[in-house]
Coordinates of C-alpha atoms and ligand atoms in Angstrom, one line a residue:
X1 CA 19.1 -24.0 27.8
X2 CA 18.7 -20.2 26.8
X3 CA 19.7 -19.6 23.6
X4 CA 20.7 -16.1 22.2
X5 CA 20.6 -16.2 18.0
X6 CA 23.7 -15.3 16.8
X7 CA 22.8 -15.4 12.7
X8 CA 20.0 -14.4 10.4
X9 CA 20.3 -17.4 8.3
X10 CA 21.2 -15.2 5.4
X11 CA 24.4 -14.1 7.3
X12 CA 26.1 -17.7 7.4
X13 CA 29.1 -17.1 5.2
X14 CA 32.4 -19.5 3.9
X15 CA 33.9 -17.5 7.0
X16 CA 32.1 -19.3 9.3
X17 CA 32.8 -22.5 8.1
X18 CA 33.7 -24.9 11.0
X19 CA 32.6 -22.1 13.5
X20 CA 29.5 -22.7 16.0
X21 CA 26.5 -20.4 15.5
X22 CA 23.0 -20.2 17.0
X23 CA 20.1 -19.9 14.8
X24 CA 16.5 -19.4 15.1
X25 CA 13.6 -20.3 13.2
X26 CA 10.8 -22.3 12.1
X27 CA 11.1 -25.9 10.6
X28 CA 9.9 -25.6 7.0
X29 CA 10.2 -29.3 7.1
X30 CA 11.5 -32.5 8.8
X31 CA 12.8 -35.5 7.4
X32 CA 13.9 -38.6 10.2
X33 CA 15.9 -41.2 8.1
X34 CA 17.3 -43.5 10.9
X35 CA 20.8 -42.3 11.7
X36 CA 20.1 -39.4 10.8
X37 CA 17.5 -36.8 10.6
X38 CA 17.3 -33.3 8.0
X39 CA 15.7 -30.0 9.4
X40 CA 15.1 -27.8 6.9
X41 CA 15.2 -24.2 9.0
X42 CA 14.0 -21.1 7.7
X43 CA 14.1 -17.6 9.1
X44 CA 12.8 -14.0 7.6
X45 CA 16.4 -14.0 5.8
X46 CA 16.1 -17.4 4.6
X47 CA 16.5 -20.8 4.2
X48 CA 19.3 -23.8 5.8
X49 CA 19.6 -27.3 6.1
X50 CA 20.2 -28.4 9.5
X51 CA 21.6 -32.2 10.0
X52 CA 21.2 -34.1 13.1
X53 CA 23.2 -37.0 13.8
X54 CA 24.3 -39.5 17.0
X55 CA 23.1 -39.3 20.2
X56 CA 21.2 -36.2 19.6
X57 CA 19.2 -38.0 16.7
X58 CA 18.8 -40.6 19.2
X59 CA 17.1 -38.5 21.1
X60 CA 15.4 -36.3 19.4
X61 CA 11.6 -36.5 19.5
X62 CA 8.9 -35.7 17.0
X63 CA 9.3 -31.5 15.4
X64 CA 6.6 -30.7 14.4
X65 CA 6.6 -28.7 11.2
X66 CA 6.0 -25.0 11.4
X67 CA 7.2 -25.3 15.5
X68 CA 9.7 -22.7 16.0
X69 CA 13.4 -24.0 17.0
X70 CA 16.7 -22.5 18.1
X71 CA 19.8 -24.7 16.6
X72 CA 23.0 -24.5 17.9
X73 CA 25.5 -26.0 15.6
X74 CA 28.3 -26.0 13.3
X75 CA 28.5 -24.3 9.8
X76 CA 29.7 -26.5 7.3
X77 CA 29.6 -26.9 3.3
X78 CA 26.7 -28.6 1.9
X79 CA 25.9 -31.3 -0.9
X80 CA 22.3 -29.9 -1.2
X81 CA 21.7 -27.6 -4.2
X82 CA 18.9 -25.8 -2.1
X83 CA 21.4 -24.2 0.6
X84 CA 24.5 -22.6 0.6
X85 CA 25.6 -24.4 3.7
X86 CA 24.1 -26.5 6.6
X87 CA 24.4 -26.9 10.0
X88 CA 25.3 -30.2 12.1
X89 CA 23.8 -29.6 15.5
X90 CA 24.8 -29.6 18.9
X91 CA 21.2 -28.6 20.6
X92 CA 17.9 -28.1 19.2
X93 CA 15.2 -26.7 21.5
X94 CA 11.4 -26.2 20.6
X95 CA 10.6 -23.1 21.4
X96 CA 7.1 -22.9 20.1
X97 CA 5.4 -26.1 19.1
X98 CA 3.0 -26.0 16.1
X99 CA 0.0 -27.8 16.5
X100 CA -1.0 -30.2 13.4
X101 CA -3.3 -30.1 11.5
X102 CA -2.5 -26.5 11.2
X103 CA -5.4 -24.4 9.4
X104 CA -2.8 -23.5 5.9
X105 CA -0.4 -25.2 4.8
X106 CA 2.2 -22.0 4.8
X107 CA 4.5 -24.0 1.9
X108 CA 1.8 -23.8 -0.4
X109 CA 1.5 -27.5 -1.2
X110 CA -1.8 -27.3 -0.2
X111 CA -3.6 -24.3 -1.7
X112 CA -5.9 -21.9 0.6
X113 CA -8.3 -19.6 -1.2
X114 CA -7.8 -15.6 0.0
X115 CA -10.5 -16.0 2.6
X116 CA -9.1 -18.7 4.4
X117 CA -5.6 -17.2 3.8
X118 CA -6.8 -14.1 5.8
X119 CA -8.7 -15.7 8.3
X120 CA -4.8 -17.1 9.3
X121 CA -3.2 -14.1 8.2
X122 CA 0.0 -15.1 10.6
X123 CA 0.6 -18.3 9.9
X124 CA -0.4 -17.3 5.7
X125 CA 3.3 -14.7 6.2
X126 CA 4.9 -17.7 5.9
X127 CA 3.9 -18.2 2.6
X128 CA 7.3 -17.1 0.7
X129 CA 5.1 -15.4 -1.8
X130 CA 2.8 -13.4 1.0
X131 CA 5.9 -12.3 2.9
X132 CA 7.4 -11.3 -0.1
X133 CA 4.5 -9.1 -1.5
X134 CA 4.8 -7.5 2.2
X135 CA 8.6 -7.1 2.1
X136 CA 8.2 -5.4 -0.8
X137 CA 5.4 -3.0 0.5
X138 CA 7.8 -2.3 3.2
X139 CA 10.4 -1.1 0.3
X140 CA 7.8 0.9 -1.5
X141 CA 6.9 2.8 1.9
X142 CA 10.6 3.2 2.2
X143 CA 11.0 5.0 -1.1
X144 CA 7.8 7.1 -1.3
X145 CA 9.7 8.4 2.4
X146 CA 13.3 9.0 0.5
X147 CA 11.7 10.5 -2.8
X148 CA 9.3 13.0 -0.7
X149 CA 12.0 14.0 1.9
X150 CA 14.4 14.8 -0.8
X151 CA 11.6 16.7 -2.2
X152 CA 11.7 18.9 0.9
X153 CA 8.0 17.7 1.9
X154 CA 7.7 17.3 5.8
X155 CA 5.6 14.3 6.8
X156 CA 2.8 14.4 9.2
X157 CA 0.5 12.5 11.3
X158 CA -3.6 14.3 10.8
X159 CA -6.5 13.2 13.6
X160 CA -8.3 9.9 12.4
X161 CA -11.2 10.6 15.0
X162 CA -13.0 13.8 14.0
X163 CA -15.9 16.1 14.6
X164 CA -17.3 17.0 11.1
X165 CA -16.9 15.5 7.6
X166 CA -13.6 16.3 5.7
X167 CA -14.9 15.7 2.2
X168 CA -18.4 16.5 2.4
X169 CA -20.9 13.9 4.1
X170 CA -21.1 10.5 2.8
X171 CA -19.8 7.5 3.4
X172 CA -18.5 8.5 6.6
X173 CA -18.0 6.3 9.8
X174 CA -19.4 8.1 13.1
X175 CA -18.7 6.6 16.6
X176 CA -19.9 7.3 20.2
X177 CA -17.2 9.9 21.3
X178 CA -18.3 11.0 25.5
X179 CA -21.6 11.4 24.5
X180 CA -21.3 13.2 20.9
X181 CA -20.9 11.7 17.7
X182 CA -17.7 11.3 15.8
X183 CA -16.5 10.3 12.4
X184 CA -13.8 8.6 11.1
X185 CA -11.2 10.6 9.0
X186 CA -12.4 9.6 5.3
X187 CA -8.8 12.1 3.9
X188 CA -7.0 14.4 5.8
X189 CA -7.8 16.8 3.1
X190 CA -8.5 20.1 5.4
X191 CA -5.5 19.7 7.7
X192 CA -3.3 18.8 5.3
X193 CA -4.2 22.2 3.3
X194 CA -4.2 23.8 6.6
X195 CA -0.8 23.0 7.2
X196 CA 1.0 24.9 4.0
X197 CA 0.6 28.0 5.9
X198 CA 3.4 27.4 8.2
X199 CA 5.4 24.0 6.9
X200 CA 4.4 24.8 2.9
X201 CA 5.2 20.9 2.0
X202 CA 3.6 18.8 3.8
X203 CA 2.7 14.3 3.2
X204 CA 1.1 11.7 5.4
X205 CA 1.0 8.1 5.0
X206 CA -1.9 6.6 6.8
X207 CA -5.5 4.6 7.0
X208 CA -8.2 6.7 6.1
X209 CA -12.1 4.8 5.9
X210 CA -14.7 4.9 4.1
X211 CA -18.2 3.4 4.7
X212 CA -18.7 2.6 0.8
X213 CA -20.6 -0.9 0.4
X214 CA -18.3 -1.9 -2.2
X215 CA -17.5 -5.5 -2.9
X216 CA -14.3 -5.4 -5.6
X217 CA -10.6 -5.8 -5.8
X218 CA -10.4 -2.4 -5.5
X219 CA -12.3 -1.2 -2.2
X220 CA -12.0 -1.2 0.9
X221 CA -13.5 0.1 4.0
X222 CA -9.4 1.1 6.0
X223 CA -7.1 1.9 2.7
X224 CA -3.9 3.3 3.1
X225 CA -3.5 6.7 1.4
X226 CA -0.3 8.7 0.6
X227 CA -1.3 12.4 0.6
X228 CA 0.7 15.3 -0.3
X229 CA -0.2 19.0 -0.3
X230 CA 2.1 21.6 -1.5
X231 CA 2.2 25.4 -1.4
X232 CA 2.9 27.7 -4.4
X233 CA 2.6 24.9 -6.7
X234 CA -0.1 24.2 -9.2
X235 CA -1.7 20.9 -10.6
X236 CA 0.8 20.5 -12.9
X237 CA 3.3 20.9 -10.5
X238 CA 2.3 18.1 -8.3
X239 CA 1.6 15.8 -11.3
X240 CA 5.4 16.0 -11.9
X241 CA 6.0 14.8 -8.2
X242 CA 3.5 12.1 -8.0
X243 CA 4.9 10.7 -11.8
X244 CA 8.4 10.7 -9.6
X245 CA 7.5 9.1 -6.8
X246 CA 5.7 6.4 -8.8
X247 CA 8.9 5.9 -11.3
X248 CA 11.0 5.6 -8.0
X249 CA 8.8 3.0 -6.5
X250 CA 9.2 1.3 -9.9
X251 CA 13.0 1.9 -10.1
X252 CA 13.6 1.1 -6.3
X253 CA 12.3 -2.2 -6.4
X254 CA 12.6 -3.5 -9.5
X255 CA 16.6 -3.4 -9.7
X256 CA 17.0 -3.9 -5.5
X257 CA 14.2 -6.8 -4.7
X258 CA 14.9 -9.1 -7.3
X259 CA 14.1 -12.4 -5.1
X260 CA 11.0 -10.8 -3.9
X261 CA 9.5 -10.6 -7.7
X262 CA 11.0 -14.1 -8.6
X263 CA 9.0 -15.8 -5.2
X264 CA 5.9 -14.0 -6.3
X265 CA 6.3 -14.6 -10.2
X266 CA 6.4 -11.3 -11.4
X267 CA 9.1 -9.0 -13.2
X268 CA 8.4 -5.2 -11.9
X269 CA 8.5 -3.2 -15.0
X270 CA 9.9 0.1 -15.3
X271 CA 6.7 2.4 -16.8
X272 CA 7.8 4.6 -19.7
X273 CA 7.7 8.0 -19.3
X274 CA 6.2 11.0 -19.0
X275 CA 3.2 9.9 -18.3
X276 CA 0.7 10.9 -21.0
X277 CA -1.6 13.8 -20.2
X278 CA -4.8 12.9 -21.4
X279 CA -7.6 15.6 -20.6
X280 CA -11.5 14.7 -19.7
X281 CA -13.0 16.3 -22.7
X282 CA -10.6 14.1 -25.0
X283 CA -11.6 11.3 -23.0
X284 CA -15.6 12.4 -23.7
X285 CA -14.6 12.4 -28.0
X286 CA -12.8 8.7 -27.0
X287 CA -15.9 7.4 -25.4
X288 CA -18.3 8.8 -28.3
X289 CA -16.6 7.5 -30.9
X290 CA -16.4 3.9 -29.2
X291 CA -19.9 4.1 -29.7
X292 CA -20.8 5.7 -25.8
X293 CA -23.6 7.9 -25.3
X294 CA -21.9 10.5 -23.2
X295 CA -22.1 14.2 -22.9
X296 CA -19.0 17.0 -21.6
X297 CA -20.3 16.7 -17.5
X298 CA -21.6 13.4 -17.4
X299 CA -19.7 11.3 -15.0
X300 CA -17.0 8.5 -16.0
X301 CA -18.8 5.3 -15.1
X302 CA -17.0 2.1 -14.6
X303 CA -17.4 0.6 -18.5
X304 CA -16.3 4.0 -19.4
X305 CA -13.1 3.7 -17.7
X306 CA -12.6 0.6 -18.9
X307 CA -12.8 1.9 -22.8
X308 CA -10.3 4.9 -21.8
X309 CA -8.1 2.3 -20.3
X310 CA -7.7 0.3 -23.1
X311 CA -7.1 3.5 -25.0
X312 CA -4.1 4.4 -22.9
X313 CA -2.6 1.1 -20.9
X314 CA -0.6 1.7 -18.5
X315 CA 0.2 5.1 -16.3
X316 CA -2.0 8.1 -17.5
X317 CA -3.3 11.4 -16.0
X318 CA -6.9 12.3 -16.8
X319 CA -6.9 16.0 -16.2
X320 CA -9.2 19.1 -16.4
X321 CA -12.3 17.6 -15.3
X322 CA -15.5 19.4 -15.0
X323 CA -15.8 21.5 -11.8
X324 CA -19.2 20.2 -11.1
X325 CA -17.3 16.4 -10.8
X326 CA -14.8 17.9 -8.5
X327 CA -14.9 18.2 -4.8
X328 CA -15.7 21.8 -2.9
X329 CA -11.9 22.1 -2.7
X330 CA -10.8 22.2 -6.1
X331 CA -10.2 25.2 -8.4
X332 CA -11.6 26.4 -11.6
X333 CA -9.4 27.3 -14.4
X334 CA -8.8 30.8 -15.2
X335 CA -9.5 30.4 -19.2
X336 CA -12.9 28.2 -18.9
X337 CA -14.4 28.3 -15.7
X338 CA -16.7 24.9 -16.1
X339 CA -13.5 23.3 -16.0
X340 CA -10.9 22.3 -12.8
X341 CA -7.0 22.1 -12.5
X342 CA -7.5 18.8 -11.2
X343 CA -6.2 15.3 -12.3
X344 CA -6.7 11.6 -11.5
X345 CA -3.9 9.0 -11.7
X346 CA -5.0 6.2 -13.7
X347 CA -3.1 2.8 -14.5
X348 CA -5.6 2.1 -17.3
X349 CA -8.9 1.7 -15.8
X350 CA -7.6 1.6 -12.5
X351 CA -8.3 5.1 -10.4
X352 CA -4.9 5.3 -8.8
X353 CA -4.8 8.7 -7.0
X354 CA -7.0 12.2 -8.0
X355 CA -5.6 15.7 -6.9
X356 CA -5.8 19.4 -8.1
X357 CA -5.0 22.7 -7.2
X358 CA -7.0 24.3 -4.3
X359 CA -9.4 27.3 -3.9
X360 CA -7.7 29.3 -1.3
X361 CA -10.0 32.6 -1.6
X362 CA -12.4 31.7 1.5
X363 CA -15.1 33.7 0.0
X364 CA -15.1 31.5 -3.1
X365 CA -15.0 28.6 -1.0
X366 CA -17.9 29.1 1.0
X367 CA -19.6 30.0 -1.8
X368 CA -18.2 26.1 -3.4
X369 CA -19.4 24.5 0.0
X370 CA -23.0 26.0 -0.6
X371 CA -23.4 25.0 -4.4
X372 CA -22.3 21.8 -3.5
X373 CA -25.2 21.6 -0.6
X374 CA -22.8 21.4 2.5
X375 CA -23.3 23.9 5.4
X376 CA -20.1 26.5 5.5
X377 CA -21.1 26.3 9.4
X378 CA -20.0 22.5 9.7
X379 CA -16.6 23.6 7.8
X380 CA -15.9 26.8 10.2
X381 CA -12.7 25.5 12.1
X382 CA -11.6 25.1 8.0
X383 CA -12.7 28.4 6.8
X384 CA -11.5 30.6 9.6
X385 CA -7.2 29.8 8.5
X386 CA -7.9 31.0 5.3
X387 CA -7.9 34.4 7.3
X388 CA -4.1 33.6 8.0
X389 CA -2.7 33.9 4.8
X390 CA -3.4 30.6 3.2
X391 CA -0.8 30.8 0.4
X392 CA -1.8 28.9 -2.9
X393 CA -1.2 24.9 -3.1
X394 CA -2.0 21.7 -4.6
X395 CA -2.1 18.4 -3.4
X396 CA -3.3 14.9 -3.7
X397 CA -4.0 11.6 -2.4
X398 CA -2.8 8.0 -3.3
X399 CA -4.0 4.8 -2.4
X400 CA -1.0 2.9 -1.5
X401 CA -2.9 -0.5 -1.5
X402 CA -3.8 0.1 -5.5
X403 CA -0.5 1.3 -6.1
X404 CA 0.9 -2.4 -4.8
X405 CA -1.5 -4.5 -7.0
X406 CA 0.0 -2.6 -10.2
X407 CA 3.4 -3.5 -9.0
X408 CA 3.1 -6.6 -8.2
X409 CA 0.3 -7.6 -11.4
X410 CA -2.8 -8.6 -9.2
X411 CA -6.2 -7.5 -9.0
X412 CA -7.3 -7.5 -5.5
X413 CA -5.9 -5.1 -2.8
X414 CA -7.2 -7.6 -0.4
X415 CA -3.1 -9.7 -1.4
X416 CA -1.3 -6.5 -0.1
X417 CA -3.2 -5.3 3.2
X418 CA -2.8 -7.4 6.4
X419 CA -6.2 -7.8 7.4
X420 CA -8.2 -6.3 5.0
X421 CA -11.6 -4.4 6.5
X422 CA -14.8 -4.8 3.9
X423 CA -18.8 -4.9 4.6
X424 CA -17.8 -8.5 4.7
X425 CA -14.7 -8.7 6.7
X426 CA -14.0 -7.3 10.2
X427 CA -12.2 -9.7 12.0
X428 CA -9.8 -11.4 12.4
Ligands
AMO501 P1 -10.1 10.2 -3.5 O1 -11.4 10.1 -2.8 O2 -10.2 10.1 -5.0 O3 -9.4 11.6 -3.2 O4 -9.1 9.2 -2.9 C1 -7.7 9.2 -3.3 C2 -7.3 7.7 -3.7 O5 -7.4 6.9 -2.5 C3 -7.7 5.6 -2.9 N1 -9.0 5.2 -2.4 C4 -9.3 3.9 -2.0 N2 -8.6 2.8 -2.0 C5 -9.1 1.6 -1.5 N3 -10.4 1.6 -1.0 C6 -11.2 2.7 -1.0 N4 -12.4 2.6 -0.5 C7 -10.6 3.9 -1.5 N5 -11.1 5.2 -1.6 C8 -10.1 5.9 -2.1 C9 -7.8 5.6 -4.5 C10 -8.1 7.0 -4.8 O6 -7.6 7.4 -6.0 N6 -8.8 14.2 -0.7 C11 -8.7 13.6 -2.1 C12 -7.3 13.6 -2.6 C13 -6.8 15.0 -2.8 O7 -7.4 15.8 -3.6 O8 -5.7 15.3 -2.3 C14 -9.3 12.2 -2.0 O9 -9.4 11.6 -0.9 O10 -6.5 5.2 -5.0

């Protein structure tokens, strides 16, 4: 029999009450009581009840749960407070048979830890709660696209397989490319600058890697990073648009995905805004009078971060950090040179996205790239469009995956990425 689906379960109307329908599906669960025998169906849209009586009962074999089934059938009301209506069949056909034991238990019943959850990351989407945290990073994607569009930024697609270091040298991932070496894209910091001289806004949504031996919630080595860069706009500037863009996400799918956050067990928030702006050197008086021995230039370790946080919960910019903390890229102020027009996006201790305004005098910038110890040479394909009339910009990066544990209140990015890549985990 071939069948052709004619309904997302969540189509099935009053409407079509008495009419014949074709769904497809997977059998959540199956229930044979003599006479009769209950499918529960469910689809990406949702959830039915699908009742099989007579001669077709008779006949019907063992379904598996999980097995994938077309049902062709009639819509009718329902008794059962789970479903809005159910289905008495005509046909039923297996289309893909699940074989038991099956490694989760995709109802939950059963709990799998993460690792064995990601080691059947298919069968774990399931898992109403998974496929909801991934419906809903679907969404957020969708409105990050809509904000920045109507922003008039232009969104672009930067090599992942390059021939020197974006950011400077570490943690970079190099490869056998015909008989050179290769690295993968840790940012796609210099082409994004590079491309304000002819498009002026520009964003890219992508993985980037890093070859960090980090084992927390919060690393990975293939993160997703939202990246804009912006000519004639300063730090401030693109502070405004990235405290937008995270108020939309908020907005967005908190009023429109209601289901989602009910299936996973948590109410998205609306942050208040503006987001305070708090700068380093307040931070450094925070820390010393919690008792930390810290100094103005002295990095901001982990447990520091943690203090700060708790100072200012929720969504806060750090700004104005020291230059010498700053990458090559990033521009001094005018009034205190030691310092930088550059920010970080924190959700209290949480490093959410960092950014600044640029250096876009060359000669200041190879003279950056030197202080910092990194050969101008390796950086020449960068240096020479600044001899095009590189207008001033600003810019920064967000990591999408940290962005999706705020929203949805967990701690570990490993919940919102597919198949997560760590020193621990490269396959499946
Ligand atoms: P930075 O290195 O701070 O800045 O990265 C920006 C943001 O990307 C996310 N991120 C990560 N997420 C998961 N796992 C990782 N290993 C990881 N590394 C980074 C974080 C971080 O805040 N080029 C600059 C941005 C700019 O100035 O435009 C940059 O890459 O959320």
């Amino acid at each position: 029999m071939v069948f052709v689906k004619t309904h997302d379960i969540n189509e099935l109307t009053a409407d079509l009450i008495g009419n014949q329908v074709v769904l497809g599906g997977w059998v959540e669960d199956f229930r044979k009581l003599g006479k009769m025998s209950f499918i529960t169906l469910r689809d990406v849209t949702g959830i039915s009840q699908v009742i099989v009586k007579g001669e077709l009962n008779d006949n019907l074999g063992e379904i598996n749960r999980q097995s994938v089934v077309a049902v062709k059938g009639v819509v009718q009301e329902t008794k059962a407070r789970d479903f809005a209506f159910e289905i008495k069949a005509d046909e039923i056909d297996v289309l893909g048979k699940a074989v038991h034991p099956l490694p989760v238990d995709p109802i939950g019943r059963v709990e799998s830890n993460i690792d064995t959850r990601l080691n059947h990351r298919a069968l774990d989407m399931r898992n109403q709660k998974t496929a909801s945290i991934f419906k809903l990073r679907h969404h957020v994607l969708q409105s990050l696209r809509k904000t920045l569009a109507e922003k008039k930024f232009i969104e672009i697609t930067t090599p992942k397989i390059i021939g020197s270091a974006s950011e400077g040298g570490a943690n970079l991932f190099s490869l056998e490319y015909f008989g050179q070496t290769a690295y993968l894209a840790q940012s796609p910091q210099l082409y994004k600058e590079q491309m304000t001289i002819g498009l002026e806004r520009v964003f890219e949504i992508s993985n980037f890697y890093r070859a960090e031996n980090s084992h927390t919630g919060r690393h990975l080595s293939e993160f997703t990073s939202i990246d804009i860069e912006a000519a004639f706009m300063d730090y401030n500037d693109v502070m405004d648009v990235l405290e937008s863009l995270v108020l939309n996400v908020y907005k967005d799918t908190s009023e429109n995905y209601k289901a989602e956050q009910e299936v996973i067990g948590h109410t998205i928030e609306v942050p208040k805004s503006p987001f305070d702006r708090v700068t380093y050197s307040q931070c450094v008086e925070e820390l010393k009078s919690a008792g930390e021995k810290i100094e103005f230039g002295d990095d901001l370790l982990d447990s520091h971060l943690r203090i700060i946080g708790d100072n200012h919960p929720g969504f806060f910019f750090l700004t104005d950090w020291p230059m010498k903390l700053k990458p090559f890229y990033i521009r001094e102020k005018d009034e205190d040179p030691e310092l930088s027009r550059s920010f970080d996006l924190q959700f209290g201790y949480l490093e959410l996205s960092s950014g600044g305004t640029r250096l876009h005098n060359p000669d200041t910038l190879k003279a950056r790239l030197k202080e910092q110890d990194l050969d101008p040479a390796q950086f020449q394909d960068h240096l020479k469009t600044f001899d095009w009339g590189m207008p001033p910009h600003s810019g920064w990066g967000m990591g999408l995956d940290r962005l999706m544990t705020t929203l949805i209140g967990i701690d570990n990015v490993r919940e919102v990425v597919l198949y997560p890549r760590d020193p621990d985990r490269l396959k499946p």
